[in-house]
mmCIF file of N, CA and C in Angstrom:
data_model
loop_
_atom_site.group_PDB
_atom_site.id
_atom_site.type_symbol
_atom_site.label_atom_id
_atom_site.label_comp_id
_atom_site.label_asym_id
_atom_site.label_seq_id
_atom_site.Cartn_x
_atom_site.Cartn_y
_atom_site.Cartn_z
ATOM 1 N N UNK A 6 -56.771 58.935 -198.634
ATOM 2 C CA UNK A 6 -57.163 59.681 -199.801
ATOM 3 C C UNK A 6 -58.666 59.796 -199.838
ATOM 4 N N UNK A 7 -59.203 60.584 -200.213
ATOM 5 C CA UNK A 7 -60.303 61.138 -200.590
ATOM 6 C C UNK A 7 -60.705 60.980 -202.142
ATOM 7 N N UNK A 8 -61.792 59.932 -202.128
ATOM 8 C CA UNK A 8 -62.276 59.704 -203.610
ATOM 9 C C UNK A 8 -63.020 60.962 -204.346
ATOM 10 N N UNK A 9 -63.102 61.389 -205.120
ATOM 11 C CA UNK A 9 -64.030 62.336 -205.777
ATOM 12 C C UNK A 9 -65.018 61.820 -206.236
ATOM 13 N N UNK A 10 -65.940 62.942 -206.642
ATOM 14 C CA UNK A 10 -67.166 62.113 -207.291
ATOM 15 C C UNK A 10 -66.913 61.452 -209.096
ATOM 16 N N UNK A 11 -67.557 60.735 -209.408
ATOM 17 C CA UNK A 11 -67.333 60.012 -211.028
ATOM 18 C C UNK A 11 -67.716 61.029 -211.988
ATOM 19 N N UNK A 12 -67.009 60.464 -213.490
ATOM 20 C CA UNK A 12 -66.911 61.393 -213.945
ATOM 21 C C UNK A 12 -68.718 61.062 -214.417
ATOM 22 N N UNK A 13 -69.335 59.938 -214.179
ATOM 23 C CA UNK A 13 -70.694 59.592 -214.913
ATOM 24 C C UNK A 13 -71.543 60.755 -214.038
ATOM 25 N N UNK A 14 -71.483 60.920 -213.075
ATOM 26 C CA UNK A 14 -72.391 62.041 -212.178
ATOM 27 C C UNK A 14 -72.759 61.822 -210.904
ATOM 28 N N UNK A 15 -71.873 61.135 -210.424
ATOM 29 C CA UNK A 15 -71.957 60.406 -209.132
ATOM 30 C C UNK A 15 -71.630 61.631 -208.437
ATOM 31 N N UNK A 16 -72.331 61.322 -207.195
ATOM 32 C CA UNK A 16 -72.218 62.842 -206.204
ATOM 33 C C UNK A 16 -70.870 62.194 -205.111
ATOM 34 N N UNK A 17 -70.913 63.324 -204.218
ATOM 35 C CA UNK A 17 -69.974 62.707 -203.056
ATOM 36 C C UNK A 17 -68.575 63.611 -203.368
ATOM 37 N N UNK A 18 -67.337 63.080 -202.408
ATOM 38 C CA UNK A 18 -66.125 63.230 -203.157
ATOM 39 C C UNK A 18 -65.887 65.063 -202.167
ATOM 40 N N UNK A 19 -64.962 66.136 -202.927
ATOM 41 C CA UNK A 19 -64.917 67.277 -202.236
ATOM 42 C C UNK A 19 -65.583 68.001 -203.159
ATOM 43 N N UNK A 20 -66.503 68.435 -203.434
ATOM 44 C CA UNK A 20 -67.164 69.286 -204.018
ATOM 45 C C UNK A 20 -68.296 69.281 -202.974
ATOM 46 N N UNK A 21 -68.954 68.225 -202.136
ATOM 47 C CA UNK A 21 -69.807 67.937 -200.871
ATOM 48 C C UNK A 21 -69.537 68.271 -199.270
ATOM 49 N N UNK A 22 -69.580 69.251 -198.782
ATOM 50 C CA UNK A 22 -68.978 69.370 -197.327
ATOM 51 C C UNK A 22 -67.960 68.590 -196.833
ATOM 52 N N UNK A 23 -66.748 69.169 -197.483
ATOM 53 C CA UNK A 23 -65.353 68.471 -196.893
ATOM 54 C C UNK A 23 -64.638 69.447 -195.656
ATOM 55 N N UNK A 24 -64.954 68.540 -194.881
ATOM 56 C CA UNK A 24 -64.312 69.365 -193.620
ATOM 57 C C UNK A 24 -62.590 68.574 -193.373
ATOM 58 N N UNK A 25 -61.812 70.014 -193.064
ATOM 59 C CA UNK A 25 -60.735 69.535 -192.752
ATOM 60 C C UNK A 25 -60.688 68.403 -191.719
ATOM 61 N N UNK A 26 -59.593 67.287 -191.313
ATOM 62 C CA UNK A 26 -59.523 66.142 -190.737
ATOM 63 C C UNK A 26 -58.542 66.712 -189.493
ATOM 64 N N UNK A 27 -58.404 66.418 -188.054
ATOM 65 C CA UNK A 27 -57.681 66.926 -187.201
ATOM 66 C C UNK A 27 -56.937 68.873 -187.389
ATOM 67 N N UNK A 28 -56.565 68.904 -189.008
ATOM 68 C CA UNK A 28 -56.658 70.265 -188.969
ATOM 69 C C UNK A 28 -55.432 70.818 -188.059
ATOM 70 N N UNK A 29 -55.244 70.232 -187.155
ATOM 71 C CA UNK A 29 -54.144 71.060 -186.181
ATOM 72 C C UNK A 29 -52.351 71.002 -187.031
ATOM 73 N N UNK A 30 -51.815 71.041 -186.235
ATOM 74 C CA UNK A 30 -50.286 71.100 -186.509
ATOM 75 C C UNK A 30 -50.010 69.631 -186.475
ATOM 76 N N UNK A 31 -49.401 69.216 -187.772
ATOM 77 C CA UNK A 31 -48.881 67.643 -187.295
ATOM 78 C C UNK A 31 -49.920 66.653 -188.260
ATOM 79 N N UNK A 32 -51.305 66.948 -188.291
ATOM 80 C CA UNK A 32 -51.787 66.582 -189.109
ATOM 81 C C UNK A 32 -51.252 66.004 -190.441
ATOM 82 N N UNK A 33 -52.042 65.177 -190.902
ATOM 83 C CA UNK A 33 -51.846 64.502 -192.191
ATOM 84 C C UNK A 33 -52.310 64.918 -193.386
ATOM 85 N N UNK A 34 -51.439 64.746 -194.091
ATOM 86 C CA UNK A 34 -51.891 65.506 -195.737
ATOM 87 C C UNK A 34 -53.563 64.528 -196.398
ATOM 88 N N UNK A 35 -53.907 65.421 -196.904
ATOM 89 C CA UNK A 35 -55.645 64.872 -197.473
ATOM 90 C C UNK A 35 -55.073 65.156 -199.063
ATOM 91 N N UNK A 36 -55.458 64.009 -199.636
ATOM 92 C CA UNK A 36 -55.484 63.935 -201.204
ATOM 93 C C UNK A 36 -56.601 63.725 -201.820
ATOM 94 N N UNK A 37 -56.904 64.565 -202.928
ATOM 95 C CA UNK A 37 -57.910 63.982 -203.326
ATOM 96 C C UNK A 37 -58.121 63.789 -204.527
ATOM 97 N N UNK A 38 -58.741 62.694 -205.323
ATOM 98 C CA UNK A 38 -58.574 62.564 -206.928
ATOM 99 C C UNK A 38 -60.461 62.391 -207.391
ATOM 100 N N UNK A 39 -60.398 62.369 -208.307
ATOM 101 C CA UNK A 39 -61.718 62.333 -209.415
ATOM 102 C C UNK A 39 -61.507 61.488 -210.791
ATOM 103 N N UNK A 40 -62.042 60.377 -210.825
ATOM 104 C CA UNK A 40 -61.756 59.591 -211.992
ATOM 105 C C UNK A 40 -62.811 59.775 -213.198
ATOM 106 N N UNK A 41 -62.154 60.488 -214.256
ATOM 107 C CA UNK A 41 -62.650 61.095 -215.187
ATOM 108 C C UNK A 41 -62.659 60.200 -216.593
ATOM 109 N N UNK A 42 -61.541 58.947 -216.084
ATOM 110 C CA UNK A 42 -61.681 58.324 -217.717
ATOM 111 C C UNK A 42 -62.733 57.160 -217.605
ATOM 112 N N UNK A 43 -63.299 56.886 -218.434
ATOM 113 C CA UNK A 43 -64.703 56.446 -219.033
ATOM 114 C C UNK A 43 -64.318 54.988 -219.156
ATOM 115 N N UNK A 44 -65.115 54.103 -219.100
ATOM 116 C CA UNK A 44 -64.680 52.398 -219.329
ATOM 117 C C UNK A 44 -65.103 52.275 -220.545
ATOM 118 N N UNK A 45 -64.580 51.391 -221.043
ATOM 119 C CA UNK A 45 -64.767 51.201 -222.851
ATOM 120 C C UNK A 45 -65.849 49.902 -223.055
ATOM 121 N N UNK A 46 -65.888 49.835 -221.855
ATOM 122 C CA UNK A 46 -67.138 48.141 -222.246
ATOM 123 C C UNK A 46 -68.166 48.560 -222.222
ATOM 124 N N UNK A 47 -68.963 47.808 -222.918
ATOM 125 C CA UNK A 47 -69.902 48.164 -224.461
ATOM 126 C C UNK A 47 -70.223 49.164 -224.662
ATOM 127 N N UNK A 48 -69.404 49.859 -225.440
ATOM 128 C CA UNK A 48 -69.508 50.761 -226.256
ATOM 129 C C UNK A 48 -69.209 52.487 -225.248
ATOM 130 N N UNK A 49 -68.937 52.079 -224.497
ATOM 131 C CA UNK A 49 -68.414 53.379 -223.506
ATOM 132 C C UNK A 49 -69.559 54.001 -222.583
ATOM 133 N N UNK A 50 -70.740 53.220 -223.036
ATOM 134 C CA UNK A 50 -72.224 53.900 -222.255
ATOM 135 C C UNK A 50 -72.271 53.731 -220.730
ATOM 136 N N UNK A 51 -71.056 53.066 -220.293
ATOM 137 C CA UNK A 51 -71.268 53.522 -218.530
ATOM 138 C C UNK A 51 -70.703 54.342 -218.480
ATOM 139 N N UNK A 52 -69.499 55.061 -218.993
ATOM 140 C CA UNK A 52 -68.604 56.143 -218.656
ATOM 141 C C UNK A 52 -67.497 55.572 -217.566
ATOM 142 N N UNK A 53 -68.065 56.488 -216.169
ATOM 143 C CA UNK A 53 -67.019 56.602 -215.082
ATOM 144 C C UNK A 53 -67.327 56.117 -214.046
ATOM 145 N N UNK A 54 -68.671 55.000 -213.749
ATOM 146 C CA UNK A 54 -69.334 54.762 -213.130
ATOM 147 C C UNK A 54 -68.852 54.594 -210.889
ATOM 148 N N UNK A 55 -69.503 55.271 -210.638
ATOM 149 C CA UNK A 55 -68.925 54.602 -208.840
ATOM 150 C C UNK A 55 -68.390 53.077 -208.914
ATOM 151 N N UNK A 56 -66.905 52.744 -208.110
ATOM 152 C CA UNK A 56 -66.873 51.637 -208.320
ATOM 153 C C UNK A 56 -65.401 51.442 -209.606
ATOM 154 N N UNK A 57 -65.811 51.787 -210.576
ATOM 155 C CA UNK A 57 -64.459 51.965 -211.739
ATOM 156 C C UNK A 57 -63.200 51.796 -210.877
ATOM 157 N N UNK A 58 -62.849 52.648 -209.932
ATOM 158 C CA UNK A 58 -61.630 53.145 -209.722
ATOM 159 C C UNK A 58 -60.967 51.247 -209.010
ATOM 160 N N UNK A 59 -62.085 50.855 -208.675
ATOM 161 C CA UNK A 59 -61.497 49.952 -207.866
ATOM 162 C C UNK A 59 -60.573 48.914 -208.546
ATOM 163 N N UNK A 60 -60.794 48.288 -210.062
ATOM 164 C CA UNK A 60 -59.921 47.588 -210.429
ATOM 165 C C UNK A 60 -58.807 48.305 -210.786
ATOM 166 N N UNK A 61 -58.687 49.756 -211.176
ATOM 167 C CA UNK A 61 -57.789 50.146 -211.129
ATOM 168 C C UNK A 61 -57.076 50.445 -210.426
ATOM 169 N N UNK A 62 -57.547 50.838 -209.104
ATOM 170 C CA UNK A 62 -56.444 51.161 -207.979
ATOM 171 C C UNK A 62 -55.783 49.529 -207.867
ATOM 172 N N UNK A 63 -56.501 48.781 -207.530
ATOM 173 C CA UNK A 63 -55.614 47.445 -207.510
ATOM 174 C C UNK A 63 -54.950 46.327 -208.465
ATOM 175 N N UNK A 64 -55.240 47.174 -209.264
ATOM 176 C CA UNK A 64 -54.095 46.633 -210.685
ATOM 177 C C UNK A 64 -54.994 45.661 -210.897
ATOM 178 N N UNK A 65 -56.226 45.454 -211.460
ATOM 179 C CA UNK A 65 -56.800 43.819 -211.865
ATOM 180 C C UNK A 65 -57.896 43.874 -212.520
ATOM 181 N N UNK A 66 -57.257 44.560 -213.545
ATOM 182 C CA UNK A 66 -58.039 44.791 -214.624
ATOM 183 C C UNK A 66 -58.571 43.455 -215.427
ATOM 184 N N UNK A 67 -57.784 42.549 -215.216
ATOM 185 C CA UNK A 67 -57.525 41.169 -215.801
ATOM 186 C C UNK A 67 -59.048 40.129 -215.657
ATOM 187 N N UNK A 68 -59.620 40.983 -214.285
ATOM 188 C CA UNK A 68 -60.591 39.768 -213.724
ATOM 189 C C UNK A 68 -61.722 39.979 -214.965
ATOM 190 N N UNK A 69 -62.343 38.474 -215.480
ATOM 191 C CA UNK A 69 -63.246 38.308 -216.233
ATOM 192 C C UNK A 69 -64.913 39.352 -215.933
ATOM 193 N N UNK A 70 -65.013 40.067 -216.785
ATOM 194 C CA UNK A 70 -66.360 40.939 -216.781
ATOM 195 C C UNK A 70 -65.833 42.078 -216.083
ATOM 196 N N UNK A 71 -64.993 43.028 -215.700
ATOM 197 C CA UNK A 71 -64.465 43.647 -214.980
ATOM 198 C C UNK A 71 -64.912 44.831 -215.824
ATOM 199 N N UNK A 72 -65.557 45.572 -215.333
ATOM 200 C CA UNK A 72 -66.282 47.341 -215.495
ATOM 201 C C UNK A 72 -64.972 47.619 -216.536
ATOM 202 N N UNK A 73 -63.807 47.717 -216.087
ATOM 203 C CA UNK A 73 -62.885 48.814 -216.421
ATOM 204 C C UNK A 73 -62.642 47.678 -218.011
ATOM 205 N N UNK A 74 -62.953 46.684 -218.464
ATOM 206 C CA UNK A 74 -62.335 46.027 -219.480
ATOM 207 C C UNK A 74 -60.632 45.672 -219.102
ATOM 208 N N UNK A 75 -59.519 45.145 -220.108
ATOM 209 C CA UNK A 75 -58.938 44.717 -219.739
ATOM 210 C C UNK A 75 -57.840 45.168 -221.238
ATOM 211 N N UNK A 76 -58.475 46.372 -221.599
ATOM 212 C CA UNK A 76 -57.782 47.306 -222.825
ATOM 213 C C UNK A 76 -56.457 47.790 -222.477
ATOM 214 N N UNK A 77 -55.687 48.171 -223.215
ATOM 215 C CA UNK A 77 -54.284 49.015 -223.019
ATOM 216 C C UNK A 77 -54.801 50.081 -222.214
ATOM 217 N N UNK A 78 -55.738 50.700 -222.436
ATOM 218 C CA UNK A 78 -55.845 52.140 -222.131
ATOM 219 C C UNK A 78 -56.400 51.938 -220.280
ATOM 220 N N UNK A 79 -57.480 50.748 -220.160
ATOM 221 C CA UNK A 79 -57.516 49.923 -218.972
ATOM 222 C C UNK A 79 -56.310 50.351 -218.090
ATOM 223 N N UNK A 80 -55.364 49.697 -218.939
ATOM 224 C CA UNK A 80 -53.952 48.956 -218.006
ATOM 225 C C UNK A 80 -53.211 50.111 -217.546
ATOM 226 N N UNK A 81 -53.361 51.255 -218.717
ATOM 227 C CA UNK A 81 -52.379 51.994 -218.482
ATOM 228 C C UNK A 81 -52.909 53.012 -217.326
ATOM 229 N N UNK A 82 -54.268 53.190 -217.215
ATOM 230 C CA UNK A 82 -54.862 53.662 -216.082
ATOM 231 C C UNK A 82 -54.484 52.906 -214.769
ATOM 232 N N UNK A 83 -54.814 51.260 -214.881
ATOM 233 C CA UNK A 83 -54.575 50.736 -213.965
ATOM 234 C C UNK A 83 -53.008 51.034 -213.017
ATOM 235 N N UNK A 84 -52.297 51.082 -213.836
ATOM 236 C CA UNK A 84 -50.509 51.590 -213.582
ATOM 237 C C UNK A 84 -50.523 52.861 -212.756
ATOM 238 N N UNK A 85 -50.928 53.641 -213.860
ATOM 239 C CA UNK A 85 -50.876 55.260 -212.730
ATOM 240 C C UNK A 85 -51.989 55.386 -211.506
ATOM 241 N N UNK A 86 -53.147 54.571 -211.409
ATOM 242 C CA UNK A 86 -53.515 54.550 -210.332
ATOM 243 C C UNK A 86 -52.973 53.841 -208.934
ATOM 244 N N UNK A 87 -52.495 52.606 -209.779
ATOM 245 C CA UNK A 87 -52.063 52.099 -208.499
ATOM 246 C C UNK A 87 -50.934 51.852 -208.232
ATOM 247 N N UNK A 88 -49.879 52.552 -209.120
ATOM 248 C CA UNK A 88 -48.538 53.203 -208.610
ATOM 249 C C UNK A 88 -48.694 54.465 -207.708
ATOM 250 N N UNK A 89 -49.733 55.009 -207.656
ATOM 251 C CA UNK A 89 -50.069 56.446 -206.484
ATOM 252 C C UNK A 89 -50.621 55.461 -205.516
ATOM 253 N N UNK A 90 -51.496 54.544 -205.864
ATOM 254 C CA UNK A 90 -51.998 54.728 -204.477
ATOM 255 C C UNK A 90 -50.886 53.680 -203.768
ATOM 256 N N UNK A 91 -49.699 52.722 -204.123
ATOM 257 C CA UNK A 91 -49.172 52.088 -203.303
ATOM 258 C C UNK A 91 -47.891 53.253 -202.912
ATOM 259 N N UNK A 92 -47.518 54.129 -203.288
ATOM 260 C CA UNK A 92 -46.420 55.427 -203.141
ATOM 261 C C UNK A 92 -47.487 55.855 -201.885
ATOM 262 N N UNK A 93 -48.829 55.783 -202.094
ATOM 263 C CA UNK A 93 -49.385 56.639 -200.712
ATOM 264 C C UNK A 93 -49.126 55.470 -199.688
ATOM 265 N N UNK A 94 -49.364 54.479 -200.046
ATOM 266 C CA UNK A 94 -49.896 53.601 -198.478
ATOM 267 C C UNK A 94 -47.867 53.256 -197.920
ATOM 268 N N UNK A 95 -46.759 53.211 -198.853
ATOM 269 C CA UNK A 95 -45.825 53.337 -198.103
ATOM 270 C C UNK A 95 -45.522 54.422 -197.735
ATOM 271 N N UNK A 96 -45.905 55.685 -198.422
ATOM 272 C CA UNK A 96 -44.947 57.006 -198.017
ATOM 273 C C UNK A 96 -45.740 58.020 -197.480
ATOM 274 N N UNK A 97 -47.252 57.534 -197.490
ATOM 275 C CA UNK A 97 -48.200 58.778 -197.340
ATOM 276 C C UNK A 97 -47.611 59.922 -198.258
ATOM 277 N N UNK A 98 -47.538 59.592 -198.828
ATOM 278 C CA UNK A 98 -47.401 60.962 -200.338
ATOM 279 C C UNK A 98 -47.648 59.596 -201.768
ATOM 280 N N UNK A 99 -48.575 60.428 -202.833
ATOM 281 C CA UNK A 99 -49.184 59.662 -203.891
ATOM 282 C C UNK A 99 -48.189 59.871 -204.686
ATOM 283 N N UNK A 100 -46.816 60.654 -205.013
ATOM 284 C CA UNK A 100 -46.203 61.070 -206.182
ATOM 285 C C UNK A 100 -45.332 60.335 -206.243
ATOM 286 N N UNK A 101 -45.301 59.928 -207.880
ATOM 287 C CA UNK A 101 -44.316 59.494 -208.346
ATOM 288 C C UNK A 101 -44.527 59.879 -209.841
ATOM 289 N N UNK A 102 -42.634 58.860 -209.816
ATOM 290 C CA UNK A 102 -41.866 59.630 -210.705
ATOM 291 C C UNK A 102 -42.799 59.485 -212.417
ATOM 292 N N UNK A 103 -42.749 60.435 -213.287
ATOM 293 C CA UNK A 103 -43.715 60.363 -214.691
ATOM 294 C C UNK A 103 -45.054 60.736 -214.293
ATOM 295 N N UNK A 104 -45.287 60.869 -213.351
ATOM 296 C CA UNK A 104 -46.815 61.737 -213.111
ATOM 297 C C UNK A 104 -46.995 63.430 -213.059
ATOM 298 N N UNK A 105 -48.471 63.571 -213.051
ATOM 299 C CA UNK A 105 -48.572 65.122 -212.530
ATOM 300 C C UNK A 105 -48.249 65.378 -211.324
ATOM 301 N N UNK A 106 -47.587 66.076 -210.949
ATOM 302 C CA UNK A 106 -47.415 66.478 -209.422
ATOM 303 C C UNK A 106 -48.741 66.291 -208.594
ATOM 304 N N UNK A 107 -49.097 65.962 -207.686
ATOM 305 C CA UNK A 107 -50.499 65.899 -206.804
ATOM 306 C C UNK A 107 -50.057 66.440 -205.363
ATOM 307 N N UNK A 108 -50.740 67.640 -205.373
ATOM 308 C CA UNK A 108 -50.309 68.513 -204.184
ATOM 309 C C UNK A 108 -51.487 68.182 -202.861
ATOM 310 N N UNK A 109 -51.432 67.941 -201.717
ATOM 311 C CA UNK A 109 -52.463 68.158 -200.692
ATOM 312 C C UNK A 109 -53.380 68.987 -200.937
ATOM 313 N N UNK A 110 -54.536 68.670 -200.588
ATOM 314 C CA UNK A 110 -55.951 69.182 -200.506
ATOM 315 C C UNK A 110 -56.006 70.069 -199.641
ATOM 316 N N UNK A 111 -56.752 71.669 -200.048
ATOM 317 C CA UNK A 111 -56.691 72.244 -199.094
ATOM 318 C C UNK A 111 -57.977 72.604 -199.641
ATOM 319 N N UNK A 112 -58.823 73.604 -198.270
ATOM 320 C CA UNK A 112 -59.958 74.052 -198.857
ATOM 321 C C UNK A 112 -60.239 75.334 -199.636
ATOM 322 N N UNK A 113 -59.073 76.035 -199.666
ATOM 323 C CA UNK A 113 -58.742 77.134 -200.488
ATOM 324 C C UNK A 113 -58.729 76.862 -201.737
ATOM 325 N N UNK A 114 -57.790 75.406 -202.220
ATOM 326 C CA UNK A 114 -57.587 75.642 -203.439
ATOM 327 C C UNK A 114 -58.476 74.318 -204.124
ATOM 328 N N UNK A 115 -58.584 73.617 -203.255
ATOM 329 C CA UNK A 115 -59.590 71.905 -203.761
ATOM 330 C C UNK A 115 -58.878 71.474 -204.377
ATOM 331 N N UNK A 116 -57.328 71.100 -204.305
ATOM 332 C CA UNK A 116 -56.756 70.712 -205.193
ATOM 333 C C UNK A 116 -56.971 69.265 -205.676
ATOM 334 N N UNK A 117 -57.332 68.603 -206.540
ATOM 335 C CA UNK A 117 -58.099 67.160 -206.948
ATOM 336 C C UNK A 117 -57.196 66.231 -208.281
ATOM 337 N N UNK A 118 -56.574 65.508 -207.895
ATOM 338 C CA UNK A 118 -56.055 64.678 -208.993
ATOM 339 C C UNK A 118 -57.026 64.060 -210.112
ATOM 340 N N UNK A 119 -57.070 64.248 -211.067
ATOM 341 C CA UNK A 119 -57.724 64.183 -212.416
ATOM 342 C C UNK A 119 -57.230 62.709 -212.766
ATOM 343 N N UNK A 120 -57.645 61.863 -212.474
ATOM 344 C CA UNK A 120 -57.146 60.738 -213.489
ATOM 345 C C UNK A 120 -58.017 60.569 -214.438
ATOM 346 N N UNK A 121 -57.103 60.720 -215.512
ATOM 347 C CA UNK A 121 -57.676 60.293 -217.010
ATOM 348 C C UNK A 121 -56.460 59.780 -217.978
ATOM 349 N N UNK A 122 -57.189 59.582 -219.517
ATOM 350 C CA UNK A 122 -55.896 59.624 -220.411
ATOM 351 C C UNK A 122 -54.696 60.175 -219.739
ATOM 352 N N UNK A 123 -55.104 61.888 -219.898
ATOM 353 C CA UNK A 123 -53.799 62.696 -219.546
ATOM 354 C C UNK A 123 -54.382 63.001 -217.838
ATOM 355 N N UNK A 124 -54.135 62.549 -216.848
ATOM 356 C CA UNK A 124 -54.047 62.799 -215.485
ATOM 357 C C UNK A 124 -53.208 64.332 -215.368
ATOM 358 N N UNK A 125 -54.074 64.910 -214.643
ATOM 359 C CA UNK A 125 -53.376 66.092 -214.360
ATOM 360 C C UNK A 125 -53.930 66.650 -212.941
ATOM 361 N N UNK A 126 -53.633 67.558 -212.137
ATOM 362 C CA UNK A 126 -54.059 68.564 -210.727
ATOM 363 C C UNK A 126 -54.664 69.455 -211.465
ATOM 364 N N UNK A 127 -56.286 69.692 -210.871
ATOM 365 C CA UNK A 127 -56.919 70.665 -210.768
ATOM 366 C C UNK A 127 -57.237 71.540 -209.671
ATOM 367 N N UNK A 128 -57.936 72.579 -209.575
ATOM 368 C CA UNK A 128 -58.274 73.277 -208.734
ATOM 369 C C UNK A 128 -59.184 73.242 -208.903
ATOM 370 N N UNK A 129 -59.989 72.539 -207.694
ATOM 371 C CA UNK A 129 -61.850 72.370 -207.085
ATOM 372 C C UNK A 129 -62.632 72.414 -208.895
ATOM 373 N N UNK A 130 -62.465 70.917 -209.503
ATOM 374 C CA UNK A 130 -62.720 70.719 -210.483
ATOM 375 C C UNK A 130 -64.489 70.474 -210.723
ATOM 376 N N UNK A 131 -64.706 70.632 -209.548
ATOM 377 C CA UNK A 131 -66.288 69.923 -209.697
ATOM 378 C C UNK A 131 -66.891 71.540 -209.313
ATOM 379 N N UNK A 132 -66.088 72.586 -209.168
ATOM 380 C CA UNK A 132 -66.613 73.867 -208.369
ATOM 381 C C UNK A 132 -68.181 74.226 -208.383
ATOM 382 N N UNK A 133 -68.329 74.272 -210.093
ATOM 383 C CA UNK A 133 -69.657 75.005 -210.374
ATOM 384 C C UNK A 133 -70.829 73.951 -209.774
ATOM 385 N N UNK A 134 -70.713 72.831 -209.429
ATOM 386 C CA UNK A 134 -71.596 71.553 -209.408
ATOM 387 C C UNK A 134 -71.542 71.897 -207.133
ATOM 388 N N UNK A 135 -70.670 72.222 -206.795
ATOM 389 C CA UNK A 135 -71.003 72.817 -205.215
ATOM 390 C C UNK A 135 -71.871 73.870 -205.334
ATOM 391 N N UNK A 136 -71.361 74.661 -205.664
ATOM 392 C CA UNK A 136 -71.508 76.229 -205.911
ATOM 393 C C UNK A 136 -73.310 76.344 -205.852
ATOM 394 N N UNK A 137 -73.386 75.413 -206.950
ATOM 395 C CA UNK A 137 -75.340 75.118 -207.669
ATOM 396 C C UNK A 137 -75.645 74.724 -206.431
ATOM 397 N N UNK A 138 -75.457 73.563 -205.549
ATOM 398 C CA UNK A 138 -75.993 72.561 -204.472
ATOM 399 C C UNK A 138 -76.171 73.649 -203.329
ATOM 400 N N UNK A 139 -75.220 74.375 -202.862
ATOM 401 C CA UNK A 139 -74.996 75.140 -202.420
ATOM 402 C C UNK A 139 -75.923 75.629 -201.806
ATOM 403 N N UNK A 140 -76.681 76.526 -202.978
ATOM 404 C CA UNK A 140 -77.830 77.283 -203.063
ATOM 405 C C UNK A 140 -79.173 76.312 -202.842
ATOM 406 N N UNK A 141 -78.995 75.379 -203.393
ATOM 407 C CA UNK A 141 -80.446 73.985 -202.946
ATOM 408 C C UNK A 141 -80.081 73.843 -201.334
ATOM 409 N N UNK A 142 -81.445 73.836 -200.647
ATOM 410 C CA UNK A 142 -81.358 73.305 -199.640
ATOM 411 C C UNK A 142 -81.674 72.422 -199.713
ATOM 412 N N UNK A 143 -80.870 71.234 -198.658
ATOM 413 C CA UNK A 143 -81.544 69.705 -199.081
ATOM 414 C C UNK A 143 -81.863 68.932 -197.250
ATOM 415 N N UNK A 144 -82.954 68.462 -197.316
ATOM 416 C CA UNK A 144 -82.976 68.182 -195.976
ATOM 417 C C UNK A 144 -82.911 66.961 -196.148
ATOM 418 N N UNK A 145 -82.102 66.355 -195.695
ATOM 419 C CA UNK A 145 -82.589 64.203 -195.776
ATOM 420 C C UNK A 145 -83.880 63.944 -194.820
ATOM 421 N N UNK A 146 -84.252 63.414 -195.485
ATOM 422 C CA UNK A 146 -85.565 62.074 -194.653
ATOM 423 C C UNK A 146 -85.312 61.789 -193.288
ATOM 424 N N UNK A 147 -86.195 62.134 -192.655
ATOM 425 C CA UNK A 147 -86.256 61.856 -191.194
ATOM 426 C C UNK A 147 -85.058 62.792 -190.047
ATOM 427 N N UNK A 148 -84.675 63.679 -190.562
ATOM 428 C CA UNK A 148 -84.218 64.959 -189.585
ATOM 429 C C UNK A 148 -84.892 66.078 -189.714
#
């Protein structure tokens, strides 16, 4: 799976030069999600920070000082994240049953799993934020 960028403003993710992976026939499906719900510890001022997703993908919300808190709303994130991501690592497919459908990533459509409250599939949700970069040329340091 393919992480997206945070919902705090973290770059990265497919909105950044995502090139298809092998691409040929036979190939493997590319998923990709964007974690949009916000952590509630103190007072909600980190948001979605890089990093968040991790107690949630592994269910452990529980650990003392933990970014994500250890709230209902925590847990219930924690559940739908890491009921997809263990449906991916046995089945290579993230879906299951009570979720939004999460279709493969393509570069046509950017299709991006939304986890939030209400988790839902978007289409290339970060678009206008490429689109802008796009147009910036950016050279890194030392090439």
């Amino acid at each position: 799976m393919a992480r997206g960028g945070d919902g705090g403003g973290g770059a990265g993710g497919p909105g950044t030069g995502v090139r298809p992976r092998g691409g040929g026939k036979g190939a493997a499906a590319t998923y990709a999600y964007q974690l949009n719900w916000g952590s509630p510890k103190d007072g909600g001022k980190w948001r979605a920070p890089h990093t968040l997703d991790i107690p949630l993908v592994f269910d452990n919300t529980g650990v003392p000082d933990a970014l994500s808190t250890d709230s209902p709303e925590a847990r219930r994130m924690a559940e739908r994240m890491s009921n997809a991501f263990i449906a991916f690592a046995h089945t290579g497919d993230p879906n299951v049953t009570g979720a939004a459908r999460w279709t493969p990533y393509t570069l046509a459509g950017r299709e991006t799993m939304v986890f939030d409250l209400d988790s839902r599939l978007e289409q290339d949700p970060r678009g206008a934020e490429r689109r802008l970069f796009a147009r910036v040329p950016f050279t890194q340091q030392g090439t």
